[in-house]
Short mmCIF file of C-alpha atoms in Angstrom, two decimals:
data_model
loop_
_atom_site.label_atom_id
_atom_site.label_comp_id
_atom_site.label_asym_id
_atom_site.label_seq_id
_atom_site.Cartn_x
_atom_site.Cartn_y
_atom_site.Cartn_z
CA MET A 1 203.45 -0.71 -11.23
CA LYS A 2 203.66 3.03 -10.54
CA GLY A 3 201.00 4.79 -12.53
CA ASP A 4 198.91 7.93 -12.29
CA LEU A 5 196.31 6.25 -10.10
CA VAL A 6 198.57 4.22 -7.82
CA ALA A 7 200.84 6.47 -5.84
CA GLY A 8 204.06 5.03 -4.48
CA VAL A 9 204.53 4.45 -0.78
CA GLU A 10 207.40 4.23 1.64
CA VAL A 11 207.13 1.67 4.44
CA HIS A 12 208.66 2.05 7.89
CA ALA A 13 209.11 -0.43 10.72
CA ASP A 14 209.72 0.37 14.39
CA ARG A 15 211.82 -2.55 15.56
CA ASP A 16 211.43 -1.52 19.21
CA VAL A 17 207.65 -1.88 19.01
CA CYS A 18 207.60 -5.12 16.94
CA ILE A 19 206.46 -8.25 18.81
CA GLY A 20 207.49 -10.66 16.06
CA ALA A 21 203.99 -11.87 15.15
CA GLY A 22 205.13 -12.30 11.54
CA LEU A 23 201.85 -11.32 9.88
CA CYS A 24 203.75 -8.89 7.65
CA VAL A 25 205.82 -11.76 6.25
CA LEU A 26 202.64 -13.75 5.55
CA THR A 27 200.92 -10.77 3.92
CA ALA A 28 203.79 -9.15 2.02
CA GLY A 29 206.76 -11.51 1.96
CA ALA A 30 208.55 -9.47 -0.69
CA VAL A 31 208.46 -6.37 1.50
CA PHE A 32 209.08 -7.71 5.02
CA ASP A 33 211.13 -10.42 6.68
CA GLN A 34 211.98 -11.40 10.27
CA ASP A 35 215.54 -11.55 11.60
CA ASP A 36 216.77 -14.46 13.74
CA ASP A 37 215.14 -12.88 16.79
CA GLY A 38 211.80 -12.69 15.00
CA ILE A 39 211.91 -8.90 14.70
CA VAL A 40 210.75 -7.22 11.48
CA VAL A 41 213.20 -6.28 8.73
CA VAL A 42 212.13 -4.13 5.77
CA LEU A 43 213.34 -5.72 2.54
CA ASP A 44 211.87 -3.14 0.17
CA GLU A 45 211.11 0.37 1.40
CA HIS A 46 209.37 1.32 -1.85
CA PRO A 47 207.29 -1.75 -2.69
CA ALA A 48 205.71 -2.18 -6.10
CA ASP A 49 202.80 -4.11 -4.59
CA VAL A 50 201.24 -1.23 -2.70
CA VAL A 51 198.08 -3.18 -1.86
CA ALA A 52 199.98 -5.96 -0.07
CA ALA A 53 202.12 -3.41 1.78
CA ARG A 54 199.06 -1.48 2.92
CA ASP A 55 197.45 -4.73 4.05
CA ALA A 56 200.51 -5.69 6.07
CA VAL A 57 200.62 -2.28 7.75
CA ALA A 58 196.89 -2.38 8.56
CA ASN A 59 197.11 -5.88 10.06
CA CYS A 60 200.28 -5.47 12.10
CA PRO A 61 199.14 -6.41 15.64
CA SER A 62 201.71 -4.29 17.49
CA GLY A 63 201.40 -1.19 15.32
CA ALA A 64 205.11 -1.36 14.47
CA LEU A 65 204.53 -0.69 10.77
CA SER A 66 203.63 2.57 9.11
CA LEU A 67 203.51 3.90 5.61
CA THR A 68 203.83 7.31 3.98
CA GLU A 69 202.43 8.21 0.59
CA GLU A 70 205.00 9.52 -1.86
CA MET B 1 182.11 -23.98 47.72
CA THR B 2 181.19 -21.71 44.86
CA ALA B 3 178.16 -22.80 42.83
CA PRO B 4 178.72 -23.80 39.18
CA PRO B 5 178.21 -20.62 37.17
CA THR B 6 175.55 -20.09 34.52
CA LEU B 7 177.03 -19.53 31.09
CA PRO B 8 177.69 -15.79 30.69
CA VAL B 9 176.31 -14.17 27.55
CA HIS B 10 179.67 -13.61 25.87
CA MET B 11 180.30 -17.37 25.89
CA GLN B 12 176.94 -18.37 24.49
CA ARG B 13 176.82 -19.86 20.99
CA ASN B 14 174.24 -21.23 18.69
CA GLY B 15 176.25 -24.09 17.19
CA PHE B 16 178.98 -22.35 15.18
CA ASP B 17 177.45 -18.89 15.57
CA PRO B 18 177.43 -16.31 18.34
CA VAL B 19 173.91 -16.13 19.85
CA PRO B 20 171.57 -13.60 18.15
CA VAL B 21 171.52 -11.33 21.20
CA LEU B 22 175.25 -10.69 20.78
CA ALA B 23 174.92 -9.87 17.08
CA GLU B 24 172.06 -7.51 17.97
CA LEU B 25 174.25 -5.82 20.56
CA ARG B 26 177.05 -5.36 18.01
CA ASP B 27 174.72 -3.97 15.38
CA GLY B 28 173.03 -1.69 17.93
CA LYS B 29 174.73 -0.08 20.92
CA GLY B 30 177.96 -2.00 20.44
CA ILE B 31 178.80 -2.25 24.14
CA GLU B 32 177.01 -3.56 27.22
CA ARG B 33 177.66 -4.08 30.90
CA ILE B 34 177.72 -7.84 31.53
CA ARG B 35 178.43 -10.24 34.36
CA THR B 36 181.56 -12.34 33.82
CA ALA B 37 181.88 -16.03 34.58
CA PHE B 38 183.56 -15.04 37.84
CA GLY B 39 180.68 -12.91 39.03
CA MET B 40 182.23 -9.53 38.31
CA GLN B 41 180.84 -6.72 36.16
CA ALA B 42 182.59 -5.86 32.90
CA TRP B 43 182.00 -3.95 29.68
CA LEU B 44 181.60 -6.24 26.68
CA VAL B 45 182.93 -4.67 23.46
CA THR B 46 181.49 -6.34 20.34
CA ARG B 47 182.41 -4.43 17.14
CA PHE B 48 185.50 -5.16 15.08
CA ALA B 49 186.87 -1.60 15.12
CA ASP B 50 186.23 -1.13 18.86
CA VAL B 51 187.76 -4.50 19.70
CA ARG B 52 190.89 -3.61 17.72
CA GLU B 53 191.03 -0.25 19.51
CA VAL B 54 190.90 -1.85 22.97
CA LEU B 55 193.36 -4.61 22.12
CA SER B 56 195.91 -2.28 20.55
CA ASP B 57 196.17 0.10 23.52
CA PRO B 58 197.87 -1.57 26.50
CA VAL B 59 198.31 1.83 28.15
CA ARG B 60 194.59 2.59 28.40
CA PHE B 61 193.58 -1.07 28.80
CA SER B 62 195.93 -3.01 31.04
CA ASN B 63 196.27 -6.77 31.45
CA ALA B 64 198.62 -6.55 34.45
CA ARG B 65 196.38 -4.22 36.44
CA LEU B 66 193.51 -6.68 36.11
CA GLN B 67 194.85 -8.11 39.37
CA GLU B 68 193.77 -4.90 41.12
CA ALA B 69 190.14 -5.75 40.38
CA GLY B 70 190.40 -8.15 43.29
CA ARG B 71 189.57 -11.82 43.52
CA PRO B 72 186.25 -13.20 42.39
CA PRO B 73 183.73 -13.33 45.24
CA GLY B 74 183.78 -16.41 47.47
CA LEU B 75 187.42 -17.32 47.07
CA PRO B 76 189.87 -17.75 49.91
CA PRO B 77 192.64 -15.13 49.96
CA VAL B 78 196.12 -16.09 48.81
CA THR B 79 199.42 -14.85 50.16
CA PRO B 80 201.29 -12.25 48.07
CA GLU B 81 204.06 -14.83 47.52
CA GLU B 82 201.61 -17.38 46.13
CA ARG B 83 199.99 -14.70 43.96
CA ALA B 84 203.38 -13.67 42.57
CA ARG B 85 204.13 -17.31 41.80
CA GLN B 86 200.78 -17.70 40.01
CA LEU B 87 201.54 -14.71 37.78
CA ALA B 88 205.26 -15.24 37.12
CA GLY B 89 206.01 -15.75 33.44
CA ASN B 90 202.35 -15.45 32.44
CA LEU B 91 202.58 -13.19 29.41
CA LEU B 92 198.83 -12.64 29.49
CA ALA B 93 199.10 -11.00 32.92
CA ALA B 94 201.86 -8.58 31.88
CA ASP B 95 201.97 -5.18 30.15
CA PRO B 96 204.84 -3.62 28.24
CA PRO B 97 207.73 -3.30 29.03
CA ASP B 98 207.61 -6.51 31.17
CA HIS B 99 205.56 -8.24 28.50
CA THR B 100 207.97 -7.14 25.75
CA ARG B 101 210.93 -8.52 27.71
CA LEU B 102 209.32 -11.98 28.11
CA ARG B 103 207.85 -12.14 24.64
CA ARG B 104 211.12 -11.24 22.94
CA MET B 105 212.78 -14.28 24.47
CA LEU B 106 210.21 -16.49 22.74
CA THR B 107 209.75 -14.85 19.32
CA PRO B 108 212.77 -16.58 17.69
CA GLU B 109 210.98 -19.92 18.26
CA PHE B 110 207.84 -18.82 16.40
CA THR B 111 209.08 -17.05 13.26
CA VAL B 112 207.56 -17.94 9.92
CA ARG B 113 210.95 -19.37 8.86
CA ARG B 114 211.27 -21.48 12.01
CA MET B 115 207.80 -22.89 11.37
CA ARG B 116 208.83 -23.91 7.86
CA ARG B 117 211.67 -25.91 9.39
CA LEU B 118 209.15 -27.69 11.62
CA GLU B 119 206.85 -28.47 8.71
CA PRO B 120 208.23 -31.94 7.79
CA ARG B 121 207.98 -33.13 11.40
CA ILE B 122 204.41 -31.83 11.75
CA ARG B 123 203.51 -33.57 8.48
CA GLU B 124 204.98 -36.80 9.86
CA ILE B 125 202.99 -36.50 13.11
CA VAL B 126 199.78 -35.84 11.17
CA HIS B 127 200.28 -38.87 8.93
CA GLU B 128 201.19 -41.16 11.82
CA HIS B 129 197.90 -40.28 13.48
CA LEU B 130 195.92 -40.74 10.28
CA ASP B 131 197.56 -44.17 9.89
CA ALA B 132 196.49 -45.04 13.42
CA MET B 133 192.96 -43.82 12.76
CA GLU B 134 192.80 -45.94 9.61
CA ARG B 135 193.99 -49.01 11.53
CA HIS B 136 191.43 -48.27 14.26
CA GLY B 137 188.70 -48.33 11.62
CA PRO B 138 185.36 -46.52 11.61
CA PRO B 139 183.68 -45.20 13.64
CA ALA B 140 186.34 -43.22 15.48
CA ASP B 141 186.30 -40.19 17.75
CA LEU B 142 188.01 -37.53 15.68
CA LEU B 143 189.00 -35.58 18.78
CA ALA B 144 190.66 -38.51 20.54
CA GLU B 145 192.29 -39.98 17.42
CA PHE B 146 193.38 -36.86 15.59
CA ALA B 147 192.41 -33.34 16.70
CA LEU B 148 193.84 -33.56 20.23
CA PRO B 149 196.90 -35.81 19.87
CA VAL B 150 198.44 -34.00 16.88
CA PRO B 151 198.86 -30.55 18.50
CA SER B 152 199.68 -32.18 21.85
CA LEU B 153 202.57 -34.12 20.39
CA VAL B 154 203.79 -31.09 18.43
CA ILE B 155 203.85 -28.76 21.44
CA CYS B 156 205.38 -31.47 23.66
CA GLU B 157 208.27 -31.96 21.24
CA LEU B 158 208.74 -28.23 20.73
CA LEU B 159 208.71 -27.39 24.43
CA GLY B 160 210.46 -30.45 25.76
CA VAL B 161 207.54 -31.96 27.68
CA PRO B 162 207.35 -35.79 27.83
CA TYR B 163 204.42 -36.89 25.65
CA ALA B 164 203.85 -39.79 28.03
CA ASP B 165 202.58 -37.25 30.58
CA ARG B 166 199.80 -36.04 28.27
CA ALA B 167 196.85 -37.75 29.97
CA ALA B 168 197.68 -35.97 33.23
CA PHE B 169 198.30 -32.51 31.77
CA GLN B 170 195.31 -32.67 29.45
CA GLU B 171 193.11 -33.54 32.41
CA ARG B 172 194.53 -30.57 34.36
CA THR B 173 194.01 -28.23 31.40
CA HIS B 174 190.38 -29.30 31.05
CA ARG B 175 189.87 -28.63 34.76
CA GLN B 176 191.48 -25.19 34.48
CA LEU B 177 189.39 -24.14 31.48
CA ASP B 178 186.04 -25.73 32.42
CA LEU B 179 183.77 -23.19 34.08
CA ARG B 180 181.53 -25.86 35.61
CA VAL B 181 184.44 -26.90 37.79
CA PRO B 182 184.40 -24.96 41.07
CA MET B 183 186.91 -22.12 41.14
CA GLU B 184 188.90 -23.67 44.02
CA ASP B 185 189.44 -26.82 41.96
CA ARG B 186 190.40 -24.80 38.90
CA LEU B 187 192.99 -22.91 40.95
CA GLU B 188 194.21 -26.20 42.36
CA ALA B 189 194.65 -27.55 38.81
CA GLY B 190 196.70 -24.45 38.00
CA LYS B 191 198.87 -25.08 41.03
CA GLU B 192 199.39 -28.73 39.99
CA SER B 193 200.33 -27.61 36.47
CA ARG B 194 202.97 -25.25 37.81
CA ALA B 195 204.35 -27.90 40.15
CA TYR B 196 204.63 -30.32 37.23
CA MET B 197 206.28 -27.69 35.08
CA ALA B 198 208.63 -26.64 37.89
CA GLU B 199 209.95 -30.21 37.89
CA LEU B 200 210.59 -30.11 34.16
CA VAL B 201 212.26 -26.71 34.52
CA ALA B 202 214.57 -28.07 37.23
CA ARG B 203 215.46 -30.96 34.91
CA ALA B 204 216.13 -28.55 32.02
CA GLN B 205 218.30 -26.38 34.29
CA ALA B 206 220.40 -29.40 35.22
CA GLU B 207 220.67 -30.60 31.64
CA PRO B 208 219.27 -28.23 28.98
CA GLY B 209 218.15 -30.07 25.83
CA GLU B 210 217.59 -28.87 22.27
CA ASP B 211 213.94 -28.01 22.95
CA MET B 212 212.42 -24.65 23.92
CA LEU B 213 212.85 -25.17 27.67
CA GLY B 214 216.51 -25.95 27.04
CA MET B 215 216.88 -22.86 24.86
CA LEU B 216 215.28 -20.63 27.52
CA VAL B 217 217.61 -22.02 30.19
CA ARG B 218 220.72 -21.71 28.00
CA GLU B 219 220.05 -18.28 26.58
CA HIS B 220 217.99 -16.56 29.25
CA GLY B 221 218.76 -18.62 32.35
CA HIS B 222 220.14 -15.57 34.14
CA ASP B 223 217.20 -13.30 33.26
CA LEU B 224 214.41 -15.66 34.23
CA THR B 225 213.50 -17.10 37.63
CA ALA B 226 212.45 -20.73 37.90
CA ASP B 227 208.89 -19.51 38.55
CA GLU B 228 208.96 -17.43 35.37
CA LEU B 229 210.26 -20.37 33.35
CA ALA B 230 207.53 -22.62 34.74
CA GLY B 231 204.88 -19.96 34.05
CA ILE B 232 205.97 -19.42 30.45
CA ALA B 233 206.11 -23.16 29.79
CA SER B 234 202.68 -23.82 31.41
CA LEU B 235 201.06 -21.15 29.27
CA LEU B 236 202.65 -22.46 26.07
CA LEU B 237 201.62 -26.02 26.87
CA ILE B 238 197.98 -25.11 27.55
CA ALA B 239 197.69 -22.70 24.64
CA GLY B 240 199.60 -25.06 22.35
CA HIS B 241 197.36 -28.11 22.62
CA GLU B 242 193.94 -26.88 23.67
CA THR B 243 193.39 -24.17 21.03
CA THR B 244 194.59 -25.97 17.91
CA ALA B 245 192.85 -29.19 18.99
CA ASN B 246 189.52 -27.38 19.13
CA MET B 247 190.11 -25.64 15.81
CA LEU B 248 190.87 -28.98 14.16
CA GLY B 249 187.80 -30.63 15.71
CA LEU B 250 185.30 -27.82 15.22
CA GLY B 251 186.77 -26.92 11.82
CA THR B 252 186.31 -30.47 10.57
CA LEU B 253 182.68 -30.48 11.71
CA ALA B 254 182.11 -27.12 10.00
CA LEU B 255 183.51 -28.50 6.74
CA LEU B 256 181.51 -31.74 7.01
CA ARG B 257 178.37 -29.62 7.26
CA HIS B 258 179.44 -27.46 4.28
CA PRO B 259 180.40 -30.11 1.67
CA ALA B 260 181.21 -27.63 -1.12
CA GLN B 261 183.66 -25.85 1.19
CA LEU B 262 185.10 -29.19 2.29
CA ALA B 263 185.77 -30.14 -1.35
CA ILE B 264 187.75 -26.93 -1.84
CA VAL B 265 189.95 -27.59 1.22
CA ARG B 266 190.50 -31.21 0.11
CA ASP B 267 191.11 -30.64 -3.60
CA GLU B 268 192.61 -27.15 -4.02
CA PRO B 269 195.96 -26.84 -2.22
CA ASP B 270 196.33 -23.20 -3.34
CA ARG B 271 193.27 -22.29 -1.31
CA VAL B 272 194.37 -23.78 1.99
CA ASP B 273 195.88 -20.56 3.43
CA SER B 274 192.68 -18.69 2.75
CA ALA B 275 190.56 -21.58 4.07
CA VAL B 276 192.41 -21.67 7.39
CA GLU B 277 191.97 -17.91 7.88
CA GLU B 278 188.26 -18.14 7.08
CA LEU B 279 187.76 -21.05 9.50
CA LEU B 280 189.61 -19.10 12.19
CA ARG B 281 187.40 -16.06 11.59
CA TRP B 282 184.15 -17.95 11.31
CA LEU B 283 184.67 -20.20 14.34
CA THR B 284 186.65 -17.86 16.64
CA ILE B 285 187.08 -20.43 19.39
CA VAL B 286 188.54 -17.99 21.95
CA HIS B 287 185.46 -16.14 23.25
CA THR B 288 187.20 -13.10 24.69
CA GLY B 289 190.78 -13.74 25.70
CA THR B 290 191.98 -11.96 28.83
CA ALA B 291 189.86 -9.23 30.42
CA LYS B 292 191.51 -5.82 30.77
CA MET B 293 191.27 -2.96 33.22
CA ALA B 294 190.74 0.61 32.06
CA THR B 295 193.58 2.69 33.51
CA VAL B 296 191.95 6.08 32.84
CA ASP B 297 188.46 7.48 32.33
CA THR B 298 187.84 6.87 28.64
CA GLU B 299 185.21 6.04 26.04
CA ILE B 300 184.49 3.10 23.70
CA ALA B 301 181.55 3.01 21.28
CA ARG B 302 180.40 6.36 22.78
CA GLN B 303 180.12 4.69 26.17
CA PRO B 304 182.03 6.39 29.00
CA ILE B 305 184.25 3.89 30.79
CA ALA B 306 185.64 4.70 34.22
CA ALA B 307 189.20 4.03 35.30
CA GLY B 308 189.16 0.69 37.12
CA ASP B 309 186.32 -0.80 35.02
CA LEU B 310 186.85 -4.22 33.47
CA VAL B 311 186.65 -4.48 29.70
CA MET B 312 186.22 -7.67 27.64
CA CYS B 313 186.32 -8.08 23.89
CA ALA B 314 183.83 -10.40 22.17
CA LEU B 315 186.04 -11.86 19.46
CA PRO B 316 183.33 -13.93 17.66
CA THR B 317 181.03 -10.94 17.09
CA ALA B 318 183.97 -8.78 15.99
CA ASN B 319 184.93 -11.42 13.44
CA ARG B 320 181.32 -11.61 12.20
CA ASP B 321 181.08 -7.81 11.92
CA PRO B 322 179.76 -6.69 8.49
CA GLU B 323 182.44 -3.98 8.67
CA LEU B 324 185.06 -6.75 8.40
CA ARG B 325 183.45 -8.99 5.73
CA THR B 326 180.43 -8.75 3.50
CA ASP B 327 177.86 -11.39 4.47
CA PRO B 328 179.97 -12.28 7.53
CA ASP B 329 177.87 -15.23 8.74
CA ARG B 330 178.53 -17.19 5.56
CA LEU B 331 181.49 -19.62 5.59
CA ASP B 332 183.43 -19.05 2.35
CA VAL B 333 186.88 -20.59 2.47
CA THR B 334 187.94 -18.84 -0.73
CA ARG B 335 187.97 -15.38 0.84
CA GLY B 336 190.03 -15.72 4.02
CA GLY B 337 192.63 -13.16 5.00
CA VAL B 338 194.71 -12.32 8.07
CA GLY B 339 192.75 -9.24 9.21
CA HIS B 340 190.52 -11.10 11.74
CA VAL B 341 190.96 -11.07 15.52
CA ALA B 342 190.73 -14.84 16.17
CA PHE B 343 194.34 -14.65 17.43
CA GLY B 344 193.63 -11.36 19.19
CA HIS B 345 195.37 -8.11 18.27
CA GLY B 346 197.90 -5.79 19.84
CA VAL B 347 200.93 -6.86 21.85
CA HIS B 348 199.16 -10.00 23.13
CA HIS B 349 198.43 -11.27 19.60
CA CYS B 350 198.84 -15.06 19.88
CA LEU B 351 202.51 -15.99 20.02
CA GLY B 352 201.75 -19.45 18.67
CA ALA B 353 199.69 -18.27 15.68
CA PRO B 354 202.31 -19.32 13.08
CA LEU B 355 202.43 -22.81 14.63
CA ALA B 356 198.64 -23.10 14.78
CA ARG B 357 198.38 -22.02 11.13
CA MET B 358 200.99 -24.57 10.08
CA GLU B 359 199.22 -27.41 11.94
CA MET B 360 195.87 -26.55 10.35
CA LYS B 361 197.28 -26.04 6.86
CA ILE B 362 198.75 -29.53 7.03
CA GLY B 363 196.03 -31.18 9.13
CA PHE B 364 192.76 -30.34 7.34
CA PRO B 365 193.78 -31.34 3.77
CA ALA B 366 195.65 -34.45 4.98
CA LEU B 367 192.60 -35.67 6.93
CA LEU B 368 190.18 -35.02 4.09
CA GLN B 369 192.43 -36.58 1.44
CA ARG B 370 193.05 -39.69 3.53
CA PHE B 371 189.33 -40.19 4.15
CA PRO B 372 187.48 -38.75 1.13
CA GLY B 373 184.25 -40.28 2.42
CA LEU B 374 184.59 -38.76 5.90
CA ALA B 375 181.19 -38.19 7.52
CA GLU B 376 179.92 -37.44 11.00
CA VAL B 377 177.98 -40.14 12.81
CA PRO B 378 174.68 -38.28 13.16
CA GLY B 379 173.87 -37.02 16.63
CA THR B 380 177.34 -37.54 18.10
CA ALA B 381 178.81 -34.06 17.79
CA THR B 382 178.64 -32.30 21.15
CA PHE B 383 179.56 -28.64 21.42
CA ARG B 384 181.63 -27.69 24.44
CA SER B 385 180.10 -24.59 25.97
CA PHE B 386 181.41 -24.25 29.49
CA SER B 387 184.98 -23.61 28.53
CA ILE B 388 187.23 -20.58 28.10
CA ILE B 389 187.95 -22.05 24.65
CA TYR B 390 185.00 -23.16 22.54
CA GLY B 391 185.01 -26.47 20.73
CA LEU B 392 183.63 -29.99 20.74
CA THR B 393 183.66 -32.62 23.47
CA SER B 394 183.32 -35.43 20.94
CA LEU B 395 182.79 -36.07 17.26
CA GLN B 396 182.29 -39.62 16.01
CA VAL B 397 183.24 -39.95 12.36
CA THR B 398 183.00 -42.73 9.82
CA TRP B 399 184.45 -43.17 6.30
#
């Protein structure tokens, strides 16, 4: 999916800040998961679906997710 | 005795919509000093971006320090011990890191994966109640036959609360949330709820079962006091049946009055996720959630706010903000997404949201498929205004 117009991104998760709301899994299930304690796990640090990843970061209630442009 | 309060502006609705004066406030100044249901002054924040800003900053806007605002006028004082008991385990009255500690004990029970494991049982509960409604025959009260019992039974099983006790705890919840009930009686209902829950906690401590109370006792029994356990369980019980019940009731009425939208929910399973998010956004049954106290002198919507001021977030106007959705007052179940604030935002974002979503995703299509001719009995739908959580008091349906 990487093209001239869609830059790649790298996603980060702060597991200390995460409250386990799980919206990231609903929004971008290929990028994020929850461990047995409900805390976020990044499955794919360089997701192909940048739109879904951005959406998940924007909607994270606790602000545990962030994203850097590559 | 305190007089029954008049309905404060942030709880006023025009059917499904926030009253025009609130939309005007959002589209104008954005923030206004209002009088709360408890007779105190507070800032009402109405825009989506401002609401998200307040809710995502527990350092500047504290839930725990709300207690420092003092008790509403006209109430007898309580002892510090009683106060501590009232607040123990109440996640909504805690800030990080206390809040984080309590919440982390509960998150494993509400993961997306855990909810998928619950799905078959929820489906079974939904169908059992639809069977009963069918046997009952039309007309039936949708709230009594379906919208209330389904989430009640689900949360009872999940928590480990005997379903047979539902009439008593539902009555207490109504008393706690109904603003027409004098404050003393509402506090008394809260006390009764905790006493009831303390009994269940003692039972779980003696013999922990496979339910959530049992899990909390087994895995966190040394970290939590009996008061904290009772507080957590009371909050989950209230939040678990009252909110989803009103979404199911009010959501059904909204669909019945928008037949094209209803047909999509009934006939297009791929759209159900989006439909549930749109109904949550459009109805926003929690008017404001918990008030907060500003901890420092600050500013929201260009309005200076002094340390110690109370701040409330108007969730319905935020969710109808044109900044969030184009043509926000239109119900369009094909365009829902998770960005709304119907479950709040920030660290207090609804713990039970995945469960509520699952119940609605199963409940709405199952109801509409079972009764394709479902219709309201004209003139029977009554909106419930004087409650912390908006909804319906009754809805007679036929099919």
